[in-house]
């Protein structure tokens, strides 16, 4: 899409650092330079104000990535693009069948209503819960990683959705301030929410999480 739009050498493209390295790699393959902007902490997608601040005279496009089943504030991002003369491209996620989305939403509602000690996702009516991502507050990555190990020891599958933000990877390292991206990378954890889970299995997730009391004590680490 970038090449078809004539974007290449000498151009900059604003992308999120929270998420897939493939997006930044695609910009490089087109001959352009990826520029990282911060995310909205509620959606984990590009923040329109941060995008606006990252625009330079070389900026040609913005790639908006919808994350975890939650959509970006595309209206505001398009407004920035129109005002700044930028091409706004969107990358979505593989959509789940409707019946599975409905089941995921039901599981997510159960989790959000019962989990304690973690910050549950801001659902919104359009959230399809491709991933159910909570935040484990406290000391950031140490607490989150200890929490994840404790859950796995109790038989609960969980994963860190973004282990390293792209602007911290050696091939894309940038000296840029992205506080929400850094915090999300340190605190987020994806809990199981597959449509195939039974209500009993979802309740096991709740019980395992709540048994840890949210924040872990330093001695536990």
Coordinates of N, CA and C in Angstrom, one line a residue:
X1 N 0.8 -1.2 0.0 CA 0.0 0.0 0.0 C 0.9 1.3 0.0
X2 N 2.0 1.2 0.7 CA 2.9 2.4 0.8 C 3.5 2.6 -0.6
X3 N 3.9 1.6 -1.2 CA 4.5 1.8 -2.6 C 3.5 2.2 -3.6
X4 N 2.3 1.7 -3.5 CA 1.2 2.1 -4.4 C 0.9 3.6 -4.2
X5 N 1.1 4.1 -3.0 CA 0.8 5.5 -2.7 C 2.0 6.4 -3.1
X6 N 3.1 5.8 -3.6 CA 4.3 6.6 -3.9 C 5.1 7.0 -2.8
X7 N 5.0 6.3 -1.7 CA 5.8 6.6 -0.5 C 7.1 5.8 -0.5
X8 N 8.2 6.5 -0.3 CA 9.5 5.8 -0.3 C 10.6 6.6 0.3
X9 N 11.7 6.6 -0.4 CA 12.9 7.2 0.1 C 12.7 8.7 0.3
X10 N 13.1 9.2 1.5 CA 12.9 10.6 1.9 C 11.7 10.8 2.7
X11 N 10.8 9.8 2.7 CA 9.5 10.0 3.5 C 9.6 9.4 4.9
X12 N 8.8 9.9 5.8 CA 8.6 9.3 7.1 C 7.2 8.9 7.2
X13 N 7.0 7.7 8.0 CA 5.7 7.2 8.2 C 5.6 6.9 9.7
X14 N 4.5 7.5 10.3 CA 4.3 7.4 11.7 C 3.6 6.0 12.0
X15 N 4.2 5.3 13.0 CA 3.7 3.9 13.3 C 3.8 3.8 14.8
X16 N 3.0 2.8 15.4 CA 3.1 2.6 16.8 C 4.3 1.7 17.1
X17 N 4.9 1.9 18.3 CA 6.0 1.1 18.8 C 5.5 -0.1 19.6
X18 N 4.2 0.0 20.0 CA 3.6 -1.0 20.8 C 3.0 -2.0 19.9
X19 N 3.6 -3.1 19.7 CA 3.1 -4.1 18.8 C 4.0 -4.7 17.8
X20 N 3.5 -5.0 16.6 CA 4.2 -5.8 15.6 C 5.3 -5.0 15.0
X21 N 6.5 -5.7 15.0 CA 7.7 -5.1 14.4 C 7.5 -5.1 12.8
X22 N 6.6 -5.9 12.3 CA 6.4 -6.1 10.9 C 5.9 -4.7 10.3
X23 N 5.2 -3.9 11.0 CA 4.7 -2.7 10.5 C 5.9 -1.7 10.2
X24 N 6.8 -1.6 11.1 CA 8.0 -0.8 10.9 C 8.9 -1.4 9.8
X25 N 9.0 -2.7 9.8 CA 9.7 -3.4 8.7 C 9.2 -3.1 7.3
X26 N 7.8 -3.0 7.2 CA 7.2 -2.7 6.0 C 7.5 -1.3 5.5
X27 N 7.6 -0.4 6.5 CA 8.0 1.0 6.1 C 9.4 1.0 5.6
X28 N 10.3 0.3 6.2 CA 11.7 0.3 5.7 C 11.8 -0.4 4.4
X29 N 11.0 -1.4 4.1 CA 11.0 -2.1 2.8 C 10.6 -1.2 1.7
X30 N 9.7 -0.3 2.1 CA 9.2 0.7 1.1 C 10.2 1.8 0.8
X31 N 11.3 1.8 1.7 CA 12.3 2.8 1.5 C 12.2 4.0 2.4
X32 N 11.1 4.1 3.2 CA 10.8 5.2 4.1 C 11.3 4.9 5.5
X33 N 11.2 5.9 6.3 CA 11.7 5.8 7.7 C 10.5 5.8 8.7
X34 N 10.5 4.7 9.6 CA 9.4 4.7 10.6 C 9.7 5.6 11.7
X35 N 8.6 6.4 12.1 CA 8.7 7.3 13.2 C 7.7 6.8 14.2
X36 N 8.1 6.7 15.5 CA 7.2 6.1 16.5 C 6.5 7.2 17.3
X37 N 5.2 7.0 17.5 CA 4.3 7.8 18.3 C 3.7 7.0 19.4
X38 N 3.3 7.7 20.4 CA 2.8 7.0 21.6 C 1.3 6.6 21.4
X39 N 0.9 5.7 22.3 CA -0.4 5.1 22.2 C -1.4 5.7 23.2
X40 N -2.7 5.5 23.0 CA -3.7 5.8 24.0 C -3.8 4.6 24.9
X41 N -3.7 4.9 26.2 CA -3.6 3.8 27.2 C -4.9 2.9 27.3
X42 N -6.0 3.5 26.8 CA -7.2 2.7 26.9 C -7.4 1.8 25.7
X43 N -6.9 2.2 24.5 CA -7.1 1.3 23.3 C -5.9 0.6 22.9
X44 N -4.7 1.1 23.4 CA -3.4 0.5 22.9 C -3.1 0.8 21.5
X45 N -3.8 1.7 20.9 CA -3.6 2.2 19.5 C -3.0 3.6 19.5
X46 N -2.6 4.0 18.3 CA -2.0 5.3 18.2 C -2.9 6.4 18.8
X47 N -2.3 7.3 19.5 CA -3.0 8.5 20.1 C -2.9 9.6 19.1
X48 N -4.0 10.2 18.8 CA -4.1 11.3 17.8 C -3.2 12.5 18.1
X49 N -3.2 12.8 19.4 CA -2.4 14.0 19.8 C -0.9 13.7 19.7
X50 N -0.5 12.5 20.0 CA 0.9 12.1 19.9 C 1.3 12.0 18.4
X51 N 0.4 11.6 17.5 CA 0.6 11.5 16.1 C 0.8 12.9 15.6
X52 N 0.0 13.8 16.0 CA 0.1 15.2 15.5 C 1.4 15.8 15.9
X53 N 1.9 15.5 17.1 CA 3.1 16.1 17.6 C 4.3 15.4 16.9
X54 N 4.2 14.2 16.3 CA 5.3 13.6 15.7 C 5.4 13.9 14.2
X55 N 4.5 14.7 13.6 CA 4.5 15.1 12.2 C 5.7 16.0 12.0
X56 N 6.4 15.8 10.9 CA 7.5 16.7 10.4 C 7.2 17.0 9.0
X57 N 8.1 17.8 8.4 CA 7.9 18.2 7.0 C 8.1 17.0 6.0
X58 N 8.7 15.9 6.6 CA 8.9 14.7 5.7 C 7.9 13.7 5.9
X59 N 6.9 13.9 6.9 CA 5.9 12.9 7.1 C 4.9 12.7 6.0
X60 N 4.8 11.5 5.5 CA 3.9 11.3 4.4 C 2.6 10.5 4.7
X61 N 2.7 9.6 5.8 CA 1.6 8.7 6.1 C 1.6 8.3 7.6
X62 N 0.5 7.8 8.0 CA 0.4 7.2 9.3 C -0.2 5.8 9.1
X63 N 0.3 4.8 9.8 CA -0.3 3.5 9.8 C -0.9 3.2 11.2
X64 N -2.2 3.1 11.2 CA -3.0 2.9 12.4 C -3.2 1.4 12.5
X65 N -2.8 0.8 13.7 CA -3.0 -0.6 13.9 C -4.0 -0.8 15.0
X66 N -5.1 -1.5 14.7 CA -6.1 -1.8 15.7 C -5.6 -2.9 16.5
X67 N -5.8 -2.8 17.8 CA -5.1 -3.7 18.7 C -6.0 -4.5 19.7
X68 N -5.8 -5.8 19.8 CA -6.5 -6.7 20.7 C -8.0 -6.8 20.6
X69 N -8.5 -6.4 19.4 CA -10.0 -6.4 19.2 C -10.6 -5.0 19.5
X70 N -9.8 -4.0 19.8 CA -10.3 -2.7 20.1 C -9.8 -1.8 19.0
X71 N -10.7 -0.9 18.5 CA -10.4 -0.1 17.4 C -9.8 1.3 17.8
X72 N -8.9 1.8 17.0 CA -8.3 3.1 17.3 C -9.4 4.2 17.1
X73 N -9.1 5.4 17.6 CA -10.0 6.5 17.4 C -9.7 7.1 16.0
X74 N -10.3 6.3 15.0 CA -9.9 6.6 13.7 C -10.4 7.9 13.2
X75 N -11.5 8.4 13.7 CA -12.1 9.7 13.3 C -11.1 10.8 13.6
X76 N -10.5 10.8 14.8 CA -9.6 11.8 15.2 C -8.3 11.7 14.4
X77 N -7.9 10.5 14.2 CA -6.6 10.2 13.4 C -6.8 10.7 12.0
X78 N -7.9 10.4 11.4 CA -8.2 10.9 10.0 C -8.2 12.4 10.0
X79 N -8.8 13.0 11.0 CA -8.8 14.5 11.1 C -7.4 15.1 11.1
X80 N -6.5 14.4 11.9 CA -5.1 14.9 11.9 C -4.5 14.7 10.5
X81 N -4.8 13.5 9.9 CA -4.3 13.2 8.5 C -4.7 14.2 7.5
X82 N -6.0 14.6 7.6 CA -6.5 15.6 6.6 C -5.9 16.9 6.8
X83 N -5.8 17.3 8.1 CA -5.3 18.6 8.4 C -3.8 18.8 8.0
X84 N -3.1 17.6 8.2 CA -1.7 17.7 7.9 C -1.3 17.2 6.5
X85 N -2.3 16.7 5.8 CA -2.0 16.3 4.4 C -1.3 14.9 4.4
X86 N -1.7 14.0 5.3 CA -1.1 12.7 5.4 C -2.1 11.6 4.9
X87 N -1.5 10.5 4.4 CA -2.2 9.3 4.1 C -2.4 8.5 5.4
X88 N -3.6 8.1 5.7 CA -3.9 7.3 6.9 C -4.3 5.9 6.4
X89 N -3.4 5.0 6.8 CA -3.6 3.6 6.5 C -4.0 2.8 7.7
X90 N -4.8 1.8 7.6 CA -5.3 1.0 8.7 C -4.9 -0.4 8.6
X91 N -4.4 -1.0 9.7 CA -4.2 -2.5 9.7 C -5.0 -3.1 10.8
X92 N -5.9 -4.0 10.4 CA -6.8 -4.6 11.4 C -6.2 -6.0 11.8
X93 N -7.0 -6.7 12.6 CA -6.7 -8.0 13.0 C -7.6 -9.0 12.3
X94 N -7.2 -10.3 12.3 CA -8.1 -11.3 11.7 C -9.4 -11.4 12.5
X95 N -10.5 -11.2 11.9 CA -11.7 -11.2 12.6 C -12.2 -12.6 12.9
X96 N -12.7 -12.8 14.1 CA -13.3 -14.1 14.6 C -14.7 -14.2 14.1
X97 N -15.2 -15.4 13.9 CA -16.6 -15.6 13.5 C -17.5 -15.0 14.6
X98 N -18.7 -14.5 14.2 CA -19.6 -13.8 15.1 C -19.9 -14.5 16.3
X99 N -20.2 -15.9 16.2 CA -20.5 -16.6 17.4 C -19.4 -16.7 18.4
X100 N -18.1 -16.7 17.9 CA -17.0 -16.8 18.8 C -16.8 -15.4 19.4
X101 N -17.0 -14.3 18.7 CA -16.9 -13.0 19.3 C -17.9 -12.8 20.4
X102 N -19.2 -13.3 20.2 CA -20.2 -13.2 21.2 C -19.8 -14.0 22.5
X103 N -19.2 -15.1 22.3 CA -18.7 -15.9 23.4 C -17.6 -15.3 24.1
X104 N -16.6 -14.7 23.3 CA -15.5 -14.0 23.9 C -16.0 -12.8 24.8
X105 N -17.0 -12.1 24.2 CA -17.5 -10.9 25.0 C -18.2 -11.4 26.3
X106 N -18.8 -12.5 26.3 CA -19.5 -13.0 27.5 C -18.4 -13.4 28.5
X107 N -17.3 -14.1 28.0 CA -16.2 -14.4 28.9 C -15.6 -13.2 29.5
X108 N -15.4 -12.2 28.6 CA -14.7 -10.9 29.1 C -15.6 -10.2 30.1
X109 N -16.9 -10.2 29.9 CA -17.8 -9.6 30.9 C -17.7 -10.3 32.3
X110 N -17.6 -11.6 32.2 CA -17.5 -12.4 33.5 C -16.1 -12.1 34.2
X111 N -15.1 -12.0 33.4 CA -13.7 -11.7 34.0 C -13.7 -10.3 34.5
X112 N -14.2 -9.3 33.7 CA -14.2 -7.9 34.2 C -15.0 -7.7 35.4
X113 N -16.1 -8.4 35.6 CA -16.9 -8.2 36.7 C -16.4 -8.9 38.0
X114 N -15.4 -9.8 37.9 CA -15.0 -10.5 39.1 C -13.5 -10.4 39.4
X115 N -12.7 -10.0 38.5 CA -11.2 -9.9 38.7 C -11.0 -8.8 39.7
X116 N -10.0 -9.0 40.6 CA -9.6 -8.0 41.6 C -8.1 -7.9 41.5
X117 N -7.6 -6.7 41.8 CA -6.2 -6.5 41.9 C -5.5 -6.2 40.6
X118 N -6.2 -6.4 39.5 CA -5.6 -6.1 38.2 C -6.6 -5.1 37.5
X119 N -6.0 -4.3 36.5 CA -6.9 -3.4 35.8 C -7.4 -4.0 34.6
X120 N -8.7 -4.1 34.5 CA -9.4 -4.8 33.4 C -9.5 -3.9 32.2
X121 N -9.7 -4.4 31.0 CA -9.7 -3.6 29.8 C -11.0 -2.7 29.8
X122 N -10.8 -1.6 29.1 CA -11.9 -0.7 28.9 C -12.7 -1.2 27.7
X123 N -13.8 -1.9 27.9 CA -14.4 -2.7 26.8 C -14.9 -1.9 25.7
X124 N -15.9 -1.1 25.9 CA -16.5 -0.4 24.7 C -17.4 -1.4 23.9
X125 N -18.4 -0.9 23.3 CA -19.3 -1.7 22.6 C -18.8 -2.5 21.5
X126 N -17.7 -2.0 20.8 CA -17.2 -2.6 19.6 C -16.1 -3.6 19.9
X127 N -15.6 -3.7 21.2 CA -14.5 -4.6 21.5 C -14.8 -6.1 21.2
X128 N -14.0 -6.7 20.4 CA -14.2 -8.1 20.1 C -13.3 -9.1 20.8
X129 N -12.4 -8.5 21.7 CA -11.6 -9.3 22.6 C -10.8 -10.4 21.8
X130 N -10.1 -9.9 20.8 CA -9.1 -10.8 20.2 C -8.1 -11.3 21.2
X131 N -7.8 -10.4 22.2 CA -7.1 -10.8 23.4 C -7.7 -10.0 24.5
X132 N -7.7 -10.7 25.7 CA -8.3 -10.0 26.9 C -7.0 -9.6 27.7
X133 N -6.8 -8.3 27.7 CA -5.5 -7.7 28.2 C -5.8 -6.9 29.5
X134 N -5.2 -7.4 30.6 CA -5.3 -6.7 31.8 C -3.9 -6.0 32.1
X135 N -3.9 -5.1 33.1 CA -2.7 -4.5 33.6 C -2.4 -5.0 35.0
X136 N -1.2 -5.4 35.2 CA -0.7 -5.7 36.6 C 0.1 -4.6 37.1
X137 N -0.5 -3.7 38.0 CA 0.3 -2.6 38.4 C 1.3 -2.9 39.4
X138 N 1.9 -1.9 40.0 CA 3.0 -2.1 41.0 C 4.3 -1.6 40.5
X139 N 5.3 -2.6 40.5 CA 6.6 -2.2 40.0 C 6.8 -2.5 38.5
X140 N 5.7 -2.5 37.8 CA 5.9 -2.7 36.3 C 6.2 -4.1 36.0
X141 N 7.2 -4.3 35.1 CA 7.6 -5.6 34.6 C 7.9 -6.6 35.6
X142 N 8.7 -6.3 36.7 CA 8.9 -7.4 37.7 C 7.6 -8.0 38.3
X143 N 6.7 -7.1 38.7 CA 5.4 -7.6 39.2 C 4.6 -8.4 38.2
X144 N 4.5 -7.8 37.0 CA 3.8 -8.5 35.9 C 4.4 -9.8 35.6
X145 N 5.7 -9.9 35.5 CA 6.3 -11.2 35.1 C 6.1 -12.2 36.2
X146 N 6.2 -11.8 37.5 CA 6.0 -12.7 38.6 C 4.6 -13.2 38.7
X147 N 3.7 -12.3 38.4 CA 2.2 -12.6 38.4 C 2.0 -13.6 37.3
X148 N 2.6 -13.5 36.1 CA 2.4 -14.4 35.0 C 2.9 -15.8 35.4
X149 N 4.1 -15.8 36.0 CA 4.7 -17.1 36.4 C 3.8 -17.8 37.4
X150 N 3.2 -17.0 38.4 CA 2.4 -17.6 39.4 C 1.1 -18.2 38.7
X151 N 0.6 -17.5 37.8 CA -0.6 -18.0 37.1 C -0.3 -19.3 36.3
X152 N 0.8 -19.3 35.6 CA 1.2 -20.5 34.9 C 1.4 -21.7 35.8
X153 N 1.9 -21.4 37.0 CA 2.1 -22.5 38.0 C 0.8 -23.1 38.5
X154 N -0.3 -22.3 38.3 CA -1.6 -22.7 38.7 C -2.4 -23.3 37.5
X155 N -1.7 -23.5 36.4 CA -2.3 -24.0 35.2 C -3.1 -23.1 34.3
X156 N -2.9 -21.8 34.5 CA -3.5 -20.8 33.7 C -2.6 -20.3 32.6
X157 N -3.0 -20.5 31.3 CA -2.2 -20.0 30.2 C -2.4 -18.5 30.1
X158 N -1.3 -17.8 30.1 CA -1.3 -16.3 29.9 C -0.1 -15.9 29.1
X159 N -0.1 -14.8 28.5 CA 1.1 -14.3 27.7 C 1.3 -12.8 27.8
X160 N 2.5 -12.4 27.7 CA 2.8 -11.0 27.6 C 2.6 -10.6 26.1
X161 N 1.7 -9.7 25.8 CA 1.3 -9.4 24.4 C 2.4 -8.7 23.7
X162 N 3.2 -7.8 24.4 CA 4.3 -7.0 23.7 C 5.4 -7.0 24.7
X163 N 6.4 -7.9 24.4 CA 7.5 -8.0 25.3 C 8.5 -6.9 25.2
X164 N 8.8 -6.4 24.0 CA 9.7 -5.3 23.8 C 9.1 -4.3 22.8
X165 N 8.9 -3.1 23.1 CA 8.3 -2.1 22.1 C 9.4 -2.0 21.0
X166 N 8.9 -1.7 19.8 CA 9.7 -1.7 18.6 C 10.9 -0.7 18.8
X167 N 10.6 0.5 19.4 CA 11.7 1.5 19.5 C 12.8 1.1 20.4
X168 N 12.6 0.0 21.1 CA 13.7 -0.6 22.0 C 14.4 -1.7 21.3
X169 N 14.0 -2.2 20.2 CA 14.7 -3.2 19.5 C 15.9 -2.7 18.8
X170 N 17.0 -3.4 18.8 CA 18.3 -2.9 18.2 C 18.2 -2.3 16.8
X171 N 17.4 -3.0 15.9 CA 17.4 -2.5 14.6 C 16.5 -1.2 14.4
X172 N 15.7 -0.9 15.4 CA 14.8 0.3 15.3 C 15.0 1.2 16.5
X173 N 16.1 1.1 17.2 CA 16.3 1.9 18.4 C 16.2 3.3 18.2
X174 N 15.3 4.0 18.9 CA 15.2 5.5 18.8 C 15.2 6.1 20.2
X175 N 15.8 7.3 20.3 CA 15.8 8.0 21.6 C 14.6 8.9 21.5
X176 N 13.4 8.3 21.9 CA 12.2 9.0 21.8 C 11.4 8.7 23.1
X177 N 10.6 9.6 23.6 CA 9.9 9.5 24.8 C 8.4 9.0 24.5
X178 N 8.2 7.7 24.9 CA 6.8 7.1 24.7 C 6.4 6.5 26.0
X179 N 6.0 7.3 26.9 CA 5.7 6.8 28.3 C 4.6 5.8 28.3
X180 N 3.5 6.0 27.6 CA 2.4 5.1 27.6 C 2.7 3.8 27.0
X181 N 3.5 3.8 25.9 CA 4.0 2.6 25.3 C 4.9 1.8 26.3
X182 N 5.8 2.5 26.9 CA 6.7 1.8 27.9 C 5.9 1.2 29.0
X183 N 5.0 1.9 29.6 CA 4.2 1.4 30.7 C 3.3 0.2 30.3
X184 N 2.7 0.3 29.1 CA 1.9 -0.8 28.7 C 2.7 -2.0 28.4
X185 N 4.0 -1.9 27.9 CA 4.8 -3.0 27.7 C 5.2 -3.7 29.0
X186 N 5.3 -2.9 30.1 CA 5.7 -3.4 31.4 C 4.6 -4.0 32.2
X187 N 3.4 -3.6 31.9 CA 2.2 -4.0 32.8 C 1.2 -4.9 32.2
X188 N 1.2 -5.0 30.9 CA 0.1 -5.8 30.3 C 0.3 -7.3 30.3
X189 N -0.8 -8.0 30.4 CA -0.8 -9.5 30.4 C -2.1 -9.9 29.8
X190 N -2.1 -10.9 28.8 CA -3.2 -11.4 28.1 C -3.7 -12.7 28.8
X191 N -4.9 -12.7 29.3 CA -5.5 -13.8 29.9 C -6.4 -14.6 28.9
X192 N -6.6 -15.9 29.1 CA -7.4 -16.7 28.2 C -8.9 -16.2 28.1
X193 N -9.4 -16.1 26.9 CA -10.7 -15.7 26.7 C -11.3 -16.3 25.5
X194 N -10.7 -17.4 25.0 CA -11.2 -18.1 23.8 C -12.6 -18.5 23.9
X195 N -13.3 -18.5 22.8 CA -14.7 -18.8 22.8 C -15.0 -20.3 23.2
X196 N -13.9 -21.1 23.0 CA -14.1 -22.5 23.3 C -14.1 -22.8 24.8
X197 N -13.7 -21.8 25.6 CA -13.6 -22.1 27.1 C -15.0 -22.2 27.7
X198 N -15.1 -23.0 28.7 CA -16.3 -23.2 29.4 C -16.4 -22.1 30.5
X199 N -17.6 -21.9 31.1 CA -17.7 -20.9 32.2 C -16.9 -21.4 33.4
X200 N -16.8 -22.7 33.6 CA -16.0 -23.2 34.7 C -14.5 -22.8 34.5
X201 N -14.0 -23.0 33.3 CA -12.6 -22.6 33.0 C -12.3 -21.1 33.2
X202 N -13.3 -20.3 32.8 CA -13.1 -18.9 33.0 C -13.1 -18.5 34.4
X203 N -13.9 -19.2 35.2 CA -14.0 -19.0 36.7 C -12.6 -19.4 37.3
X204 N -12.0 -20.4 36.7 CA -10.7 -20.8 37.2 C -9.7 -19.7 37.1
X205 N -9.8 -19.0 35.9 CA -8.9 -17.9 35.7 C -9.1 -16.8 36.8
X206 N -10.4 -16.5 37.1 CA -10.7 -15.5 38.1 C -10.2 -16.0 39.5
X207 N -10.4 -17.2 39.8 CA -9.9 -17.7 41.1 C -8.4 -17.6 41.3
X208 N -7.7 -18.0 40.2 CA -6.3 -18.0 40.2 C -5.7 -16.6 40.4
X209 N -6.3 -15.7 39.6 CA -5.8 -14.3 39.7 C -6.1 -13.7 41.0
X210 N -7.3 -13.9 41.5 CA -7.8 -13.2 42.8 C -7.0 -13.9 44.0
X211 N -6.6 -15.1 43.9 CA -5.8 -15.8 44.9 C -4.5 -15.1 45.1
X212 N -4.0 -14.5 44.1 CA -2.7 -13.8 44.2 C -2.8 -12.4 44.8
X213 N -4.0 -11.9 44.9 CA -4.2 -10.6 45.6 C -3.8 -9.5 44.8
X214 N -3.7 -9.6 43.4 CA -3.3 -8.5 42.6 C -1.8 -8.3 42.7
X215 N -1.4 -7.3 43.5 CA 0.0 -7.0 43.6 C 0.7 -8.1 44.4
X216 N 1.9 -8.5 43.9 CA 2.7 -9.5 44.6 C 3.7 -8.8 45.6
X217 N 4.0 -9.5 46.6 CA 4.9 -8.9 47.6 C 6.4 -9.1 47.1
X218 N 7.3 -8.2 47.4 CA 8.7 -8.3 46.9 C 9.3 -9.7 47.2
X219 N 8.9 -10.3 48.4 CA 9.5 -11.6 48.7 C 9.1 -12.7 47.7
X220 N 8.0 -12.5 47.1 CA 7.5 -13.5 46.2 C 8.4 -13.5 44.9
X221 N 8.9 -12.4 44.5 CA 9.7 -12.3 43.4 C 11.1 -13.0 43.6

